[in-house]
Short mmCIF file of C-alpha atoms in Angstrom, two decimals:
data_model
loop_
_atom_site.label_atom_id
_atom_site.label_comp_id
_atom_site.label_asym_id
_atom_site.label_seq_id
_atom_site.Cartn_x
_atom_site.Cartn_y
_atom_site.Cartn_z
CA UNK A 1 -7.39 15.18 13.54
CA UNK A 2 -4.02 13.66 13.46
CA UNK A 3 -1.13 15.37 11.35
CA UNK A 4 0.45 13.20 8.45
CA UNK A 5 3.35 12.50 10.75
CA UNK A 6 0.99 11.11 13.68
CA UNK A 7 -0.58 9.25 10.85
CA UNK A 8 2.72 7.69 9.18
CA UNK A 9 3.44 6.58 12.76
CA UNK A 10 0.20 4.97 13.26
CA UNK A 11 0.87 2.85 9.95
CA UNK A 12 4.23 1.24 11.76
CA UNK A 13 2.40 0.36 14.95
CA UNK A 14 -0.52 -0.71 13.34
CA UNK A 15 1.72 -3.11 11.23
CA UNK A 16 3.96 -3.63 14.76
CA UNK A 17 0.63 -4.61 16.08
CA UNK A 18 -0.09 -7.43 13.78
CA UNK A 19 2.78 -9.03 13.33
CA UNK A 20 2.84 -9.64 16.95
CA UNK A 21 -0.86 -11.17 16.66
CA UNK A 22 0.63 -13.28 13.81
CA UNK A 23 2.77 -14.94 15.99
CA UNK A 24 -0.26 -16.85 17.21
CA UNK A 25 -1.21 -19.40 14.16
CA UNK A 26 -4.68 -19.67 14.97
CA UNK A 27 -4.85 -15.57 14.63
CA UNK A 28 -2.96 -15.48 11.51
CA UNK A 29 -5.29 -18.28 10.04
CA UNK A 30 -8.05 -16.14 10.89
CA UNK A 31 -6.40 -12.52 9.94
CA UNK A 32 -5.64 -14.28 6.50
CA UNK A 33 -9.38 -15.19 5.56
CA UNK A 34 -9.97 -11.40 4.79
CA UNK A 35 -7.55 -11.18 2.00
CA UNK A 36 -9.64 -9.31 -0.91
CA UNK A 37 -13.26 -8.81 1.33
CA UNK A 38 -14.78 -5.91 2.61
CA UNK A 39 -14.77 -5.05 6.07
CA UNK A 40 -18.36 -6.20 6.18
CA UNK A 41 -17.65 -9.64 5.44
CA UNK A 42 -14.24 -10.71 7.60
CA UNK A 43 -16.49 -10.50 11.27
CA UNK A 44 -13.57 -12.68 12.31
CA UNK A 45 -11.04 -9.76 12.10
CA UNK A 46 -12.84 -7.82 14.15
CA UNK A 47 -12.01 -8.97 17.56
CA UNK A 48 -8.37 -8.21 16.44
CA UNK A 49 -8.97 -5.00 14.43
CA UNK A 50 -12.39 -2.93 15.88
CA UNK A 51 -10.63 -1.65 18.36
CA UNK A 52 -7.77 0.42 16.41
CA UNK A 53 -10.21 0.87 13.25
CA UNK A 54 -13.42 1.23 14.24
CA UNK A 55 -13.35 5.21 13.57
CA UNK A 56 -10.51 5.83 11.26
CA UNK A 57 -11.05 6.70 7.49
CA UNK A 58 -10.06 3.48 5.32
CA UNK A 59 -10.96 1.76 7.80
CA UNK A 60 -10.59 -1.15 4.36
CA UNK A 61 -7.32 -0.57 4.16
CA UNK A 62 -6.30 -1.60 7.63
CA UNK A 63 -7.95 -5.38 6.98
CA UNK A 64 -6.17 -6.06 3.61
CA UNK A 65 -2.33 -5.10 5.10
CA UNK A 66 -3.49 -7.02 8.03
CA UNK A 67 -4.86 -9.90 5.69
CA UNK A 68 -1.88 -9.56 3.99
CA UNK A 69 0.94 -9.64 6.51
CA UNK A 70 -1.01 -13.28 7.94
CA UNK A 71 -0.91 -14.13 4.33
CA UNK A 72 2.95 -14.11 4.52
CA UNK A 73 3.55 -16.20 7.15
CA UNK A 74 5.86 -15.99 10.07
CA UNK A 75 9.47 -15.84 8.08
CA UNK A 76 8.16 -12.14 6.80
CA UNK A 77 6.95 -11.01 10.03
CA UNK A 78 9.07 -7.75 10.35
CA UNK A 79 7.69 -4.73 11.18
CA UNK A 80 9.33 -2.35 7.87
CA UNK A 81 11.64 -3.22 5.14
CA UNK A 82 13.31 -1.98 2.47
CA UNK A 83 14.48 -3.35 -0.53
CA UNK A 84 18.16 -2.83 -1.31
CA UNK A 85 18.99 -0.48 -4.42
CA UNK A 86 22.68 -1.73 -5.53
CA UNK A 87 22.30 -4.58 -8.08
CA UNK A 88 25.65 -5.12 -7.12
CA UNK A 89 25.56 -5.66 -3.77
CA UNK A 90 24.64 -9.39 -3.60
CA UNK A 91 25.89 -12.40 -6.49
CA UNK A 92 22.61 -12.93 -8.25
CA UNK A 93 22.90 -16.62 -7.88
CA UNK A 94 22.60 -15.95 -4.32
CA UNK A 95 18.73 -16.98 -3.06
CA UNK A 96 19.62 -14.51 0.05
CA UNK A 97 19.66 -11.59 -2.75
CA UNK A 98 16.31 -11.78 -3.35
CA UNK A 99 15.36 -10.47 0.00
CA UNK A 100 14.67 -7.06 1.25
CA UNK A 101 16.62 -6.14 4.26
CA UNK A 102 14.37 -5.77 7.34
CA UNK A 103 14.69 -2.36 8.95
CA UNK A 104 13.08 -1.93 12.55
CA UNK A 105 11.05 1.44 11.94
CA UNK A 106 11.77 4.18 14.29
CA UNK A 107 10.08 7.59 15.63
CA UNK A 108 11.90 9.66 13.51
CA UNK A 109 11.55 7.85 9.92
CA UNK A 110 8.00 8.19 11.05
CA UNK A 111 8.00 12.00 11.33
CA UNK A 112 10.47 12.52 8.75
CA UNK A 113 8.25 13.02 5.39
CA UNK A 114 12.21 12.80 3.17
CA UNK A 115 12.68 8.79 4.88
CA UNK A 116 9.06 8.21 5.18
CA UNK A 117 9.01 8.84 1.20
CA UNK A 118 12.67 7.09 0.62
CA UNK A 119 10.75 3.61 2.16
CA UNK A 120 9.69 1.47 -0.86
CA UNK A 121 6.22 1.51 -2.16
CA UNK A 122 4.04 -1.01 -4.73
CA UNK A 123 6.03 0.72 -7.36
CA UNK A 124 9.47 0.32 -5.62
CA UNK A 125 8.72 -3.12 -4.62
CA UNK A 126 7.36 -4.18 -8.25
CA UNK A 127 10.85 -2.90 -9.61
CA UNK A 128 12.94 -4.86 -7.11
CA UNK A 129 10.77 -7.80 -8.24
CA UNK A 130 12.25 -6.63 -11.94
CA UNK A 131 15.37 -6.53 -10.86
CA UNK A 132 16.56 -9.40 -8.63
CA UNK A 133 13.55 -12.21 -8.96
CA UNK A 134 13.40 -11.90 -13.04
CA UNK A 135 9.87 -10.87 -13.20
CA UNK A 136 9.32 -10.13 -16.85
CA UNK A 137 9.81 -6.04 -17.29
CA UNK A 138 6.90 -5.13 -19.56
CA UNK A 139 4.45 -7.32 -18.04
CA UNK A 140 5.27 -5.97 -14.09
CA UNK A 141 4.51 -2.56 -15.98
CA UNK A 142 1.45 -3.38 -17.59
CA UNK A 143 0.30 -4.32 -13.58
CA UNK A 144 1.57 -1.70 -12.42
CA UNK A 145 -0.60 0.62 -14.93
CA UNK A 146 -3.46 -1.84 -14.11
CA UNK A 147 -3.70 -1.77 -10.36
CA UNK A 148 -2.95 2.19 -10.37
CA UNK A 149 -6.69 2.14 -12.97
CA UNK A 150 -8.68 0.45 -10.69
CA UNK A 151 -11.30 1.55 -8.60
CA UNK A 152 -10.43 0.93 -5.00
CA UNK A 153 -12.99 -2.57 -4.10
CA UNK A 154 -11.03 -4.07 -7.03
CA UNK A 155 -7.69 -3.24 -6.39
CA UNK A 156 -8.30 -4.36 -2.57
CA UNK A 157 -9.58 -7.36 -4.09
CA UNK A 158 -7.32 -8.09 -6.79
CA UNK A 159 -4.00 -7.44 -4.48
CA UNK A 160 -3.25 -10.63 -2.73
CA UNK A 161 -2.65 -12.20 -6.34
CA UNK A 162 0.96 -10.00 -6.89
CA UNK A 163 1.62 -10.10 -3.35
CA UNK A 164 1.39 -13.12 -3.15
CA UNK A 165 3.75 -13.59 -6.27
CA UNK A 166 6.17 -11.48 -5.10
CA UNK A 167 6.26 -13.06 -1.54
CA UNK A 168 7.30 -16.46 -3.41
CA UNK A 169 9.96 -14.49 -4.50
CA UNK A 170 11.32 -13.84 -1.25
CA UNK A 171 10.32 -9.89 -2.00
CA UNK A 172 8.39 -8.60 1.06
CA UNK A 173 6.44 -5.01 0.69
CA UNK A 174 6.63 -2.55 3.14
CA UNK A 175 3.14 -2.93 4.57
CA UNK A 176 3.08 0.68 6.59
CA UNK A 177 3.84 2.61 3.16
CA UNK A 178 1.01 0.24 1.27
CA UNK A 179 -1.15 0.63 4.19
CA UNK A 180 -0.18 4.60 4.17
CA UNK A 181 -1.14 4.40 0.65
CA UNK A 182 -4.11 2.70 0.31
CA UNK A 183 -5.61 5.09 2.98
CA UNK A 184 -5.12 8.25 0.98
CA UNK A 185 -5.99 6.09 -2.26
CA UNK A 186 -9.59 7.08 -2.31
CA UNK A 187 -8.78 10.77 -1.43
CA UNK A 188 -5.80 10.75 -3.97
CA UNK A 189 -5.95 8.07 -6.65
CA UNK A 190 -3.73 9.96 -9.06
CA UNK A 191 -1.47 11.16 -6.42
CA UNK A 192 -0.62 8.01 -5.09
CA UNK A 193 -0.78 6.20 -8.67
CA UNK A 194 1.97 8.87 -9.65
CA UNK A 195 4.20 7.99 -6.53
CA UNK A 196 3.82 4.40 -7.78
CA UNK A 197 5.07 4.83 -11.42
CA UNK A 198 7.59 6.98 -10.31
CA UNK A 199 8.95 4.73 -7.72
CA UNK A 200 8.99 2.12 -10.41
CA UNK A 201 10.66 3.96 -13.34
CA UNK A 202 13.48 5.11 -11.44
CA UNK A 203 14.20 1.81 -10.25
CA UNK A 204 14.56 -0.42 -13.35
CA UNK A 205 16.66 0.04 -16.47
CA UNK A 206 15.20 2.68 -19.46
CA UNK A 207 13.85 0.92 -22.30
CA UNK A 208 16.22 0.25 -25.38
CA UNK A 209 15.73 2.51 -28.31
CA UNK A 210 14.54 0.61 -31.12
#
């Protein structure tokens, strides 16, 4: 049984791991055809993925980030990221502010719980989307509040559609803390839909009082 740690670490190589396979077109191609399917029906994963996933709990979670990451395409192939917090920090007519800066995950983010938790998750990542690509406040929110209600086969299934959005944007997720959280998801629904919310909240403006 691995500690939390081990398993934080495991979510960066795993990640690591596919981005290198997605250097290889034909791979991605093939890694991307799983986007929103149950592990019983993407067979052509597994000749990438048994092998690290065969045994582990959500084992689910493991094809979508994969699915997802080939969804990108090469220009997002980094192996962590993290969106940057000062809306000052780049001229918003500037296309380059739009992207999260890649960060190169290392041993000790892994193992430290305090920068594991500082990485951005869905809720983070929505808020950036808020913040620098002008996706409409309320409605972001109202997904947010949707994908936290769903039952784990439909959020799997219904995730490619924002990611996909917000990859158009030029807003990458950090697929180790997704993949992190979609593992504990059916364990801790409410936990992790809490850590989403939050991450959101704190990252965009308070409503104005009517």
């Amino acid at each position: 049984m691995s500690t939390a740690a081990e398993h934080r670490a495991s979510c960066d190589a795993f990640v690591a791991h596919i981005h290198l396979l997605c250097a290889e077109p034909g791979v991605r191609v093939r890694l991307s055809r799983g986007r929103g399917r149950p592990v019983e029906e993407c067979a052509p994963m597994d000749r990438y993925l048994a092998r690290r996933t065969a045994h582990r709990q959500g084992r689910r979670a493991y094809y979508t980030v994969a699915s997802l990451i080939a969804m990108a395409g090469p220009q997002t192939h980094t192996p962590g990221v993290r969106p940057d917090h000062d809306p000052d920090s780049a001229p918003q007519d500037n296309p380059a502010s739009l992207f999260v800066t890649p960060v190169e995950p290392t041993p000790t983010a892994a193992l430290d719980p305090t920068a594991w938790y500082a990485r951005p998750n869905l809720g983070a990542t929505l808020a950036t989307a808020v913040r620098r690509a002008g996706h409409q406040a309320e409605r972001t929110e109202s997904l947010l509040h949707v994908l936290t209600r769903l039952s784990d086969d439909q959020l799997h299934r219904r995730l490619p559609a924002p990611v996909t959005r917000l990859l158009q944007d030029g807003i990458t997720p950090d697929w180790a803390v997704l993949l992190n959280d979609l593992v504990q998801r059916p364990y801790r629904r409410d936990k992790v839909g809490l850590r989403w919310r939050d991450a959101f909240y704190l990252a965009t403006p308070e409503p104005r009082r009517t």
